[in-house]
PDB file of C-alpha atoms in Angstrom:
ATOM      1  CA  UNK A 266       0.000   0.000   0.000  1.00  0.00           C
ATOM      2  CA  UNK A 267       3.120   2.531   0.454  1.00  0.00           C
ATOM      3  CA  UNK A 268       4.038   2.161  -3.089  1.00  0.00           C
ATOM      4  CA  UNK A 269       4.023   4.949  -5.106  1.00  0.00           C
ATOM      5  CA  UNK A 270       2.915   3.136  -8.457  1.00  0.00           C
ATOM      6  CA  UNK A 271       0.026   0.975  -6.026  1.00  0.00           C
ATOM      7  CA  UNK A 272      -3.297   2.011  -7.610  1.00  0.00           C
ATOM      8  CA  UNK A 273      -5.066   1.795  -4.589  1.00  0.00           C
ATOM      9  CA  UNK A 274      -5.735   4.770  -2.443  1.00  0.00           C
ATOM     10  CA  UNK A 275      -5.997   4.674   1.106  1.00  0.00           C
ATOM     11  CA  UNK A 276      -7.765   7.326   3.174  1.00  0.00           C
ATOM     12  CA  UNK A 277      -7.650   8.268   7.024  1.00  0.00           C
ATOM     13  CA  UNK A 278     -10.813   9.272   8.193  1.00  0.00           C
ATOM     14  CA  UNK A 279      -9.733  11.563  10.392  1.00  0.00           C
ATOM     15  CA  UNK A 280     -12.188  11.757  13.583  1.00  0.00           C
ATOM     16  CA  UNK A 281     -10.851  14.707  15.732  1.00  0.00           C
ATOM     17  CA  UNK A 282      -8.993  13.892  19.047  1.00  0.00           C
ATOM     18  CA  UNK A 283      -8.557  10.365  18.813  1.00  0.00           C
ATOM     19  CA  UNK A 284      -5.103  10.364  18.562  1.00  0.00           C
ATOM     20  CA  UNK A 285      -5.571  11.312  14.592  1.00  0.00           C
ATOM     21  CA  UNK A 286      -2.787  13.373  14.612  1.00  0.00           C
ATOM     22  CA  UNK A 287       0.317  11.331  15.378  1.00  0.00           C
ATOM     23  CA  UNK A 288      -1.413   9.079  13.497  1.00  0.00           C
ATOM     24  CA  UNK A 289      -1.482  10.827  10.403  1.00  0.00           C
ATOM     25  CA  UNK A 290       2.425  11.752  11.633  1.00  0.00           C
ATOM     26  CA  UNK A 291       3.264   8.027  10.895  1.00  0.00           C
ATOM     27  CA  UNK A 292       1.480   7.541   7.830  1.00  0.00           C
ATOM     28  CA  UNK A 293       3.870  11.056   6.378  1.00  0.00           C
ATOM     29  CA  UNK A 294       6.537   8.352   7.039  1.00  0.00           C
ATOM     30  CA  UNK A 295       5.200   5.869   4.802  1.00  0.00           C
ATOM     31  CA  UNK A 296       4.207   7.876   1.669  1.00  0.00           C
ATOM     32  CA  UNK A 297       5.817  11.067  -0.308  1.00  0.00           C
ATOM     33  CA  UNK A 298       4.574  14.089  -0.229  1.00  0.00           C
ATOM     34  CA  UNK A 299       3.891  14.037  -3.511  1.00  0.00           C
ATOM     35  CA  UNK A 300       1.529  11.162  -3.380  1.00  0.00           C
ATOM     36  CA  UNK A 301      -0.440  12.667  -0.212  1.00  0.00           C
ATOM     37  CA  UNK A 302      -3.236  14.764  -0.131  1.00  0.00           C
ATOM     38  CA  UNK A 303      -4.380  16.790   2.926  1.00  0.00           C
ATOM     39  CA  UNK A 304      -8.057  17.345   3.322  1.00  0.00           C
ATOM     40  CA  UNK A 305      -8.497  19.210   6.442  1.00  0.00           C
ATOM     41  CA  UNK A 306      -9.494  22.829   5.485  1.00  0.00           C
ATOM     42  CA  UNK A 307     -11.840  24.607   3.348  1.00  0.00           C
ATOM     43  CA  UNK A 308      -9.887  25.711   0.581  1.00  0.00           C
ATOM     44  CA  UNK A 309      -8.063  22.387   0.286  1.00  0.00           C
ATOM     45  CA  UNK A 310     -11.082  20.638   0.351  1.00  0.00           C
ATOM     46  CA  UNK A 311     -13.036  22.795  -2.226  1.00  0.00           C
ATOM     47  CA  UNK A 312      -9.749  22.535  -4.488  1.00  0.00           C
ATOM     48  CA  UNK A 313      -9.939  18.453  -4.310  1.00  0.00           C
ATOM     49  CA  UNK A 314     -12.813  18.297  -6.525  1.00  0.00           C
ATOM     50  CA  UNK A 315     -11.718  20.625  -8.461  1.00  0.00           C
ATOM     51  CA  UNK A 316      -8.815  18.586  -9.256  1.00  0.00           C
ATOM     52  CA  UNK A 317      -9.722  16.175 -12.500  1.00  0.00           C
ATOM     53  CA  UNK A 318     -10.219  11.970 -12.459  1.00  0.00           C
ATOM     54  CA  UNK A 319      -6.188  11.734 -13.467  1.00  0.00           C
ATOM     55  CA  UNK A 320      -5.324  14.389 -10.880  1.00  0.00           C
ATOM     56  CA  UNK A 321      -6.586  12.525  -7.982  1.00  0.00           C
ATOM     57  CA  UNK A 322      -5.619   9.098  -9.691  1.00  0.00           C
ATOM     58  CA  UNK A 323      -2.100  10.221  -8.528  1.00  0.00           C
ATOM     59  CA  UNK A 324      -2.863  10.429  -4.949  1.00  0.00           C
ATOM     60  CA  UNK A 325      -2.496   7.024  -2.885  1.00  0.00           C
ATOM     61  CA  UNK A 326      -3.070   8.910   0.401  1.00  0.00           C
ATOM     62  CA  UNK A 327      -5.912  11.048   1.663  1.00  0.00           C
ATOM     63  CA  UNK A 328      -5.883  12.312   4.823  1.00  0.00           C
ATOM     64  CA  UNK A 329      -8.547  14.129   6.420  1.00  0.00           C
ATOM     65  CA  UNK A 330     -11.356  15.546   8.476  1.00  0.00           C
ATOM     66  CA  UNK A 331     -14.309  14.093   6.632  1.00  0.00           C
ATOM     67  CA  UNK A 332     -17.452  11.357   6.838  1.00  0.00           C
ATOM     68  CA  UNK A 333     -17.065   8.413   5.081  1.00  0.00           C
ATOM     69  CA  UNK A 334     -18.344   8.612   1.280  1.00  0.00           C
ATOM     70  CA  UNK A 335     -15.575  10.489   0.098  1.00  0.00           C
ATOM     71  CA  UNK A 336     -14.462   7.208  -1.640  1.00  0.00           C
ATOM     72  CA  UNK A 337     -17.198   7.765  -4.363  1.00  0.00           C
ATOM     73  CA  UNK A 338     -15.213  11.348  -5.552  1.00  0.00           C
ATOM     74  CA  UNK A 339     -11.842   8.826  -6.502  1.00  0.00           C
ATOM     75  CA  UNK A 340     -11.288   7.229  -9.514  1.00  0.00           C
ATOM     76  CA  UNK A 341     -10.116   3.442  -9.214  1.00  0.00           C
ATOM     77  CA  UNK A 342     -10.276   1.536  -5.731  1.00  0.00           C
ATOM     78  CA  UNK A 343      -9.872   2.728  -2.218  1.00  0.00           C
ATOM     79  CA  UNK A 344      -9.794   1.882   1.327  1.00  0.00           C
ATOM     80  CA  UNK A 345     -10.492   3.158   4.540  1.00  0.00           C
ATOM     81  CA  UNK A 346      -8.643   2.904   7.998  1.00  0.00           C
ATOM     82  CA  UNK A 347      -9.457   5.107  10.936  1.00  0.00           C
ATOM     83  CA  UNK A 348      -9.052   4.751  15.029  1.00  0.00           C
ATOM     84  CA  UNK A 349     -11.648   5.362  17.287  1.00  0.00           C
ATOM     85  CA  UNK A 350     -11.508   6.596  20.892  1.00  0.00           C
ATOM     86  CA  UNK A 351     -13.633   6.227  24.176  1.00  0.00           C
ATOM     87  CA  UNK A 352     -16.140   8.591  23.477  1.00  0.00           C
ATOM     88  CA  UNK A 353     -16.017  10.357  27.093  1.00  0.00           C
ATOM     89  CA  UNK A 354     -12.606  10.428  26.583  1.00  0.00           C
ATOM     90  CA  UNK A 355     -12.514  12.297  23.459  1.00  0.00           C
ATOM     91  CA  UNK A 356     -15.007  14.770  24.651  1.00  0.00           C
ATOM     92  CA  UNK A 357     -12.807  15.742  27.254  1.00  0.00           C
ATOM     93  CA  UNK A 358      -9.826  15.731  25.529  1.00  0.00           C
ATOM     94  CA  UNK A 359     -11.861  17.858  22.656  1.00  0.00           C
ATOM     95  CA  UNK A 360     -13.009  20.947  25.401  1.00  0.00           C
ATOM     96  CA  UNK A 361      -9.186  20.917  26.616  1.00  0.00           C
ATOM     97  CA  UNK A 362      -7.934  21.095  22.844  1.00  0.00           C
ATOM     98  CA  UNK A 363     -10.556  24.013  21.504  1.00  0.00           C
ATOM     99  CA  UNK A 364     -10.415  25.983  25.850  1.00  0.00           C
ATOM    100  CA  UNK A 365      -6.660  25.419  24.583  1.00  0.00           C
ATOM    101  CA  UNK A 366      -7.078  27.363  21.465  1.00  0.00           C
ATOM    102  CA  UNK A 367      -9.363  30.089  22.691  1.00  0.00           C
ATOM    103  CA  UNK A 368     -12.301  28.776  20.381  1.00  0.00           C
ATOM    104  CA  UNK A 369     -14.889  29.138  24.122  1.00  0.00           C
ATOM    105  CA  UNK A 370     -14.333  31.082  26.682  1.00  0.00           C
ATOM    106  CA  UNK A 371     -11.600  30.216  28.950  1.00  0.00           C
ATOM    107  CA  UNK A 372     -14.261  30.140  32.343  1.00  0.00           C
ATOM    108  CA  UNK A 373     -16.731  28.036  30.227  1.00  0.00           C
ATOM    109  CA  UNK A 374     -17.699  24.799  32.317  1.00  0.00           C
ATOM    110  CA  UNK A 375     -17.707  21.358  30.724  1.00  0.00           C
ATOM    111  CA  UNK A 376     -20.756  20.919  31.782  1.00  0.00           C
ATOM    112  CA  UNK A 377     -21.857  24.134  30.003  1.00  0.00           C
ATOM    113  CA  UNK A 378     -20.152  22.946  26.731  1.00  0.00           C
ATOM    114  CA  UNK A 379     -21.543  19.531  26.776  1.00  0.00           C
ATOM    115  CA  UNK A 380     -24.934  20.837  27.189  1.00  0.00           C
ATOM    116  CA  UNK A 381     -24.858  23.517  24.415  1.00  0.00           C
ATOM    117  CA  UNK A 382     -23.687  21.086  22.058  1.00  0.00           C
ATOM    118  CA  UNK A 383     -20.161  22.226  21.462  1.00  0.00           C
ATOM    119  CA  UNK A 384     -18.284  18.937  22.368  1.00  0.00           C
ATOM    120  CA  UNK A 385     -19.308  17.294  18.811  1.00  0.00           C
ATOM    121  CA  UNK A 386     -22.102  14.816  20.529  1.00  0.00           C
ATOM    122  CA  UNK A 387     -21.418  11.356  18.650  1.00  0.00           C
ATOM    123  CA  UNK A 388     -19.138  12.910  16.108  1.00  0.00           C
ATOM    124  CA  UNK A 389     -17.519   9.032  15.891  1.00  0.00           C
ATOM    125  CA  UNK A 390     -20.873   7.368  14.741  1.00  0.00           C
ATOM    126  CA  UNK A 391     -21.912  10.509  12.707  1.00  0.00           C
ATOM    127  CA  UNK A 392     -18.125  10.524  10.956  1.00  0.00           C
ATOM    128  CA  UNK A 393     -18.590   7.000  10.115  1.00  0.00           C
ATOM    129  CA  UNK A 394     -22.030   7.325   9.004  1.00  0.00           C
ATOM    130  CA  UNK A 395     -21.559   9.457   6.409  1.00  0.00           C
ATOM    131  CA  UNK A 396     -24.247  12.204   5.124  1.00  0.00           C
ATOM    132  CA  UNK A 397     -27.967  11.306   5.306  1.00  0.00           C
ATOM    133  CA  UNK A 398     -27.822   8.029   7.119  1.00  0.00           C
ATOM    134  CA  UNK A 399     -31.418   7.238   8.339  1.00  0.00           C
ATOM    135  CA  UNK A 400     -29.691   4.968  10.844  1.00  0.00           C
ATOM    136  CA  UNK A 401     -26.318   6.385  12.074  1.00  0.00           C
ATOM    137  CA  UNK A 402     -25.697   3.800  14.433  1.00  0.00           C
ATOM    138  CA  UNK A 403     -26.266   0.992  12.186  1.00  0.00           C
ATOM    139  CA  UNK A 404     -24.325   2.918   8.832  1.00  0.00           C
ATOM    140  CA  UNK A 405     -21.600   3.627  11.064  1.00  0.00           C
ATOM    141  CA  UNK A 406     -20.961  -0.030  11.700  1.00  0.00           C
ATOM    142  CA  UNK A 407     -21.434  -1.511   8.853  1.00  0.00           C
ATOM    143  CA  UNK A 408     -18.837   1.388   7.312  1.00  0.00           C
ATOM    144  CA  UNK A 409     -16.844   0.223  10.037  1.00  0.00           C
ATOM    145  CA  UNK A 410     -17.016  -3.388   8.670  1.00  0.00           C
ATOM    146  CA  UNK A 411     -16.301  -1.839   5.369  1.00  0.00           C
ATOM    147  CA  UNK A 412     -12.422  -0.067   7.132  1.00  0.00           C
ATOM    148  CA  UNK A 413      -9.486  -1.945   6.001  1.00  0.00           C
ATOM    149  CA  UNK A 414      -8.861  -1.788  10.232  1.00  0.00           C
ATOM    150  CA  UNK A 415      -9.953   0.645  12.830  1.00  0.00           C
ATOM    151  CA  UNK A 416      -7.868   1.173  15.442  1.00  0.00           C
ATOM    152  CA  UNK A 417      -8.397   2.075  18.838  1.00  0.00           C
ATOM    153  CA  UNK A 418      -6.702   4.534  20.528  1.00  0.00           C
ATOM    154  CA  UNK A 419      -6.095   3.187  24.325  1.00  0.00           C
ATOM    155  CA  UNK A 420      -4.696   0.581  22.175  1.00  0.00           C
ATOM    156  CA  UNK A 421      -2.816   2.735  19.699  1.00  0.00           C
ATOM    157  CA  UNK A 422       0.514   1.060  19.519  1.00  0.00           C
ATOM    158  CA  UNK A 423      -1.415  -2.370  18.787  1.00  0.00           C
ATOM    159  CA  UNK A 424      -3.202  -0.840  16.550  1.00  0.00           C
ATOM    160  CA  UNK A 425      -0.011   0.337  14.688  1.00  0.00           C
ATOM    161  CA  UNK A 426       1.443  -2.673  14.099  1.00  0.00           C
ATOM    162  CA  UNK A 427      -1.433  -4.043  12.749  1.00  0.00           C
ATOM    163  CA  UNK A 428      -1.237  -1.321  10.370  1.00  0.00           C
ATOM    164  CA  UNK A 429       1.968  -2.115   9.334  1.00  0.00           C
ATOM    165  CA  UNK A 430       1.843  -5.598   8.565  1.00  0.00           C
ATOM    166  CA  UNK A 431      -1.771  -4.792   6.707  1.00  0.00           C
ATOM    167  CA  UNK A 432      -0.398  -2.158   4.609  1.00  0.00           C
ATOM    168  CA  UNK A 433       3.366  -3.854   4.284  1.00  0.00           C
ATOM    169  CA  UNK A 434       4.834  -0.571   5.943  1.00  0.00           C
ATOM    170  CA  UNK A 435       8.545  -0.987   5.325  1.00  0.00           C
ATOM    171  CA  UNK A 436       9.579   1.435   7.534  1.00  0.00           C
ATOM    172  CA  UNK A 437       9.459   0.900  11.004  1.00  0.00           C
ATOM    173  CA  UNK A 438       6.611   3.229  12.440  1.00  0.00           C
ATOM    174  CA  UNK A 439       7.807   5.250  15.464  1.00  0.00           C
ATOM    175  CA  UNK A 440       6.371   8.135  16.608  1.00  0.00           C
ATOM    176  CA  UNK A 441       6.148  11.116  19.361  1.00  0.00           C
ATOM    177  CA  UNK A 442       2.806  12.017  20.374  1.00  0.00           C
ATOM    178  CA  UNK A 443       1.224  14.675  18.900  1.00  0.00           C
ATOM    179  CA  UNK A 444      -0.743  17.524  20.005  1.00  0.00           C
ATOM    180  CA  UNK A 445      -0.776  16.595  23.841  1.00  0.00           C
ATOM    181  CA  UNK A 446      -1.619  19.444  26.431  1.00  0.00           C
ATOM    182  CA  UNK A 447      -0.021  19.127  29.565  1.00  0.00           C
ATOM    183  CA  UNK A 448      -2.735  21.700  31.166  1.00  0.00           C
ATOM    184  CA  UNK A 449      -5.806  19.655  30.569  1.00  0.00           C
ATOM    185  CA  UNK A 450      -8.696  18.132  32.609  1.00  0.00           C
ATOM    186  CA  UNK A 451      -8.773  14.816  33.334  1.00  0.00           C
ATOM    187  CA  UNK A 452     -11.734  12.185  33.480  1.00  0.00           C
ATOM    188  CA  UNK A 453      -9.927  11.796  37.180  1.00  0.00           C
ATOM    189  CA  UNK A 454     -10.622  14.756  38.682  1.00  0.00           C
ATOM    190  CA  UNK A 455     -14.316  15.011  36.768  1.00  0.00           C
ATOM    191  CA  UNK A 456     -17.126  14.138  39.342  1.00  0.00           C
ATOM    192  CA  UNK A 457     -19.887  11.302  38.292  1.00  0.00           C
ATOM    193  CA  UNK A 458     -22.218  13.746  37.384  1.00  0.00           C
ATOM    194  CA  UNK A 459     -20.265  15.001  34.795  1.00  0.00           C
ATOM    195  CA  UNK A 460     -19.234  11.893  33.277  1.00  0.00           C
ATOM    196  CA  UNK A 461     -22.912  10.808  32.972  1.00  0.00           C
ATOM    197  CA  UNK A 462     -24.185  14.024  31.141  1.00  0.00           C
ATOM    198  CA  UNK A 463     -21.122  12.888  28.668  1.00  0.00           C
ATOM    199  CA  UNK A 464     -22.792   9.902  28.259  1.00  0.00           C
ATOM    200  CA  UNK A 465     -25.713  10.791  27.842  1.00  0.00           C
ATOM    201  CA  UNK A 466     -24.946  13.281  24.894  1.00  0.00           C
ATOM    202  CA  UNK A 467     -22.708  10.041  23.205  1.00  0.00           C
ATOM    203  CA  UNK A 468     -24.998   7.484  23.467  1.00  0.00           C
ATOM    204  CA  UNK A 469     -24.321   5.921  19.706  1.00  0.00           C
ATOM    205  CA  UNK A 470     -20.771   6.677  19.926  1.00  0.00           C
ATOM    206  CA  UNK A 471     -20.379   4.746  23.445  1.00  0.00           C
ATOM    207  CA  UNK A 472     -22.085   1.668  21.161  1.00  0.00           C
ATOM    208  CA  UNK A 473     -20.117   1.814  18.471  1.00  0.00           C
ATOM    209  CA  UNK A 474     -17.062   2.435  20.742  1.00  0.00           C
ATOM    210  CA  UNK A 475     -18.433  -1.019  22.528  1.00  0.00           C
ATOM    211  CA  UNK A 476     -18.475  -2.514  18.635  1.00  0.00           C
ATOM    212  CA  UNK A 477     -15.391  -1.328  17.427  1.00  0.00           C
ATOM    213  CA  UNK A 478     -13.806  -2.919  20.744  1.00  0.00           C
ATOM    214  CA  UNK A 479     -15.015  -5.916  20.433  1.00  0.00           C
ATOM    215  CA  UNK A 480     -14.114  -6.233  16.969  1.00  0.00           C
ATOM    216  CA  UNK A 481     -10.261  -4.983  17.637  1.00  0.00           C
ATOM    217  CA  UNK A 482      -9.819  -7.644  20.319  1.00  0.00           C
ATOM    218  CA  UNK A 483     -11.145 -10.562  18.301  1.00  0.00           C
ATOM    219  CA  UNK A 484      -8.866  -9.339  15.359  1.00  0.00           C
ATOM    220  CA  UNK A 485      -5.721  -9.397  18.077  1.00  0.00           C
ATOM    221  CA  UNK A 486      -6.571 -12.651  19.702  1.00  0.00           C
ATOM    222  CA  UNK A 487      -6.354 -14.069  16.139  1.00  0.00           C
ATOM    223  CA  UNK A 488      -2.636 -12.945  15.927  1.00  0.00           C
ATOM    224  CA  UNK A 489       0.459 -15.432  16.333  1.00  0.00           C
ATOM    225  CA  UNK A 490       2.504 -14.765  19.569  1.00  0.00           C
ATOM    226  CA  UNK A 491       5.065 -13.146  17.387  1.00  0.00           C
ATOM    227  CA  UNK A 492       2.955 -10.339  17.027  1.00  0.00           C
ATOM    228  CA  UNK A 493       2.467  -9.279  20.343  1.00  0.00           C
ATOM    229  CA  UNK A 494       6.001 -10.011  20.633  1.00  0.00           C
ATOM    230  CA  UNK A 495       6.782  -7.387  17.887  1.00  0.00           C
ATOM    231  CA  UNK A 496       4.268  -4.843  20.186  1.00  0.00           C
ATOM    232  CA  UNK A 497       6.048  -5.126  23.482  1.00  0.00           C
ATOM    233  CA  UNK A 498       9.361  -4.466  21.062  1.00  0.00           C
ATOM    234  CA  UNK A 499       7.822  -1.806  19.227  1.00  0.00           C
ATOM    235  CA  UNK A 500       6.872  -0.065  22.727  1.00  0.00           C
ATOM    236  CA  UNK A 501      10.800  -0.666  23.966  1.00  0.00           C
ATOM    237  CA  UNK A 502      12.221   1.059  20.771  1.00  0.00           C
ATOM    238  CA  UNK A 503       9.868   3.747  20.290  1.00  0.00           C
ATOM    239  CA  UNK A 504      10.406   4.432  23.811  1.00  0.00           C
ATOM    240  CA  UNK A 505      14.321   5.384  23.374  1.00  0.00           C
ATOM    241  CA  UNK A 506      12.985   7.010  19.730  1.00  0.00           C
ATOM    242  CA  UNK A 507      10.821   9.369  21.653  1.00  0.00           C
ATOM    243  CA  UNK A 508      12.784  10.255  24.533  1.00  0.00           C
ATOM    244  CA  UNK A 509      14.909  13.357  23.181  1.00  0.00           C
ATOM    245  CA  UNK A 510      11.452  14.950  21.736  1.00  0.00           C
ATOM    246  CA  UNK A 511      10.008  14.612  25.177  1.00  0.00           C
ATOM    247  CA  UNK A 512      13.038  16.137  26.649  1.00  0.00           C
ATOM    248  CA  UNK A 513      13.769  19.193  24.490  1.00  0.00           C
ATOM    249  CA  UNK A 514       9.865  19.646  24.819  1.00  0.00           C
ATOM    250  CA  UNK A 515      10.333  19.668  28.451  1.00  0.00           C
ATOM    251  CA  UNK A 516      12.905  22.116  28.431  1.00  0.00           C
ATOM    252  CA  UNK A 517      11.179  24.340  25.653  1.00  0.00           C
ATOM    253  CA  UNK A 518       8.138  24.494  28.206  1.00  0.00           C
ATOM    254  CA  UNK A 519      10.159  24.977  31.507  1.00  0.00           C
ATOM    255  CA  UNK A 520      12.107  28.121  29.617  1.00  0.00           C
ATOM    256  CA  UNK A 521       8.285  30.003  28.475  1.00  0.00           C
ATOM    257  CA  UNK A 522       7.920  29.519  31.963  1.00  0.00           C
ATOM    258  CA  UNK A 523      10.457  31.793  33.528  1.00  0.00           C
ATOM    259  CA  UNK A 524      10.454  34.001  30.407  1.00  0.00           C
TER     260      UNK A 524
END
């Protein structure tokens, strides 16, 4: 799948704050520039279908914030992959990100966000879904059954591997996390209250979260013990590969500090 001259084109659905970002950091490792296509923002998306059928043809990677369906705008064959995250999780990982950014009000409680709708309710199901699904939950399953793999995030480095021996990866895929706040709130410190309004609001996410589980573990307890013996090596090496970027962000962070 990382050849250049592969006809098939593979494309990362994106779903925000599900580790989608380092992610899409590994999968820069495994195809050119030149064969990658970036779909986050208006103007690049508006200029995709612009682009003509032999344009795009020359794309093998499409990264992006999008709902599934976008497969119908390429020419030739496609797959998907994508990674899906516990659904409270997310949301709280979502109000740090965009309280982060200065999108809400800095004094806005989660509570407050959850309830007026800015935390994305079941944007997992209604990514997966695609447009005008009369049944979310159900579409976004059986699009899900349609992924070439969909990871899981609080299993991301599982997930990873799986990716490279499904996509015959030839480089070895480490990584630094990406896009990680060290002045967030965590579920922790959250009372029960809070958690359940979460809930509440992510009801067919928390399902399809429950789906996409239970899918993921059946696919790793089919694996040979080499594999999870390539994991726990994996971890060991992209622990020493990630070190000095933790460090020098460390030391970036501790020097804004006193400045």
């Amino acid at each position: 799948m990382n050849n250049p001259t592969d006809p098939t084109t593979l494309i990362f659905l994106h779903i925000p704050k599900t580790a989608g970002t380092t992610l899409r950091s590994i999968l820069r490792q495994q195809y050119p520039p030149e064969v990658t296509y970036n779909y986050y923002h208006d103007p690049e998306k508006a200029a995709f279908h612009e682009l003509t059928a032999s344009q795009k043809q020359r794309y093998r990677l499409l990264c992006g914030h999008m709902n599934y369906g976008i497969h119908q705008h390429l020419p030739g064959d496609s797959r998907y992959i994508t990674i899906l995250r516990d659904p409270v999780a997310r949301v709280i990982s979502y109000y740090n990100h965009v309280r982060r950014r200065g999108d809400i009000e800095q004094g806005l409680p989660l509570t407050q966000f959850v309830e007026q709708g800015l935390g994305k309710d079941n944007r997992q199901t209604l990514s997966l879904a695609g447009d005008g699904a009369d049944d979310p939950l159900q579409t976004a399953k059986d699009h899900l059954d349609a992924c070439a793999l969909a990871g899981i995030t609080e299993r991301f480095d599982e997930s990873i591997i799986l990716l490279k021996h499904l996509l015959g990866w030839r480089r070895s895929p480490y990584y630094v996390k990406k896009l990680v706040s060290s002045k967030s709130i965590s579920r922790a410190t959250l009372p029960e209250d809070t958690l359940h309004l979460i809930e509440a609001h992510n009801q067919h996410d928390i399902a399809l979260y429950a789906y996409a589980n239970q899918k993921f573990s059946a696919h790793l307890a089919a694996q040979e013990p080499a594999f999870h013996r390539e994991v726990k090596a994996f971890q060991r090496w992209n622990h020493v590969y990630s070190t000095p970027y933790k460090t020098g962000r460390y030391v970036i962070r501790k020097l804004r500090n006193r400045l």
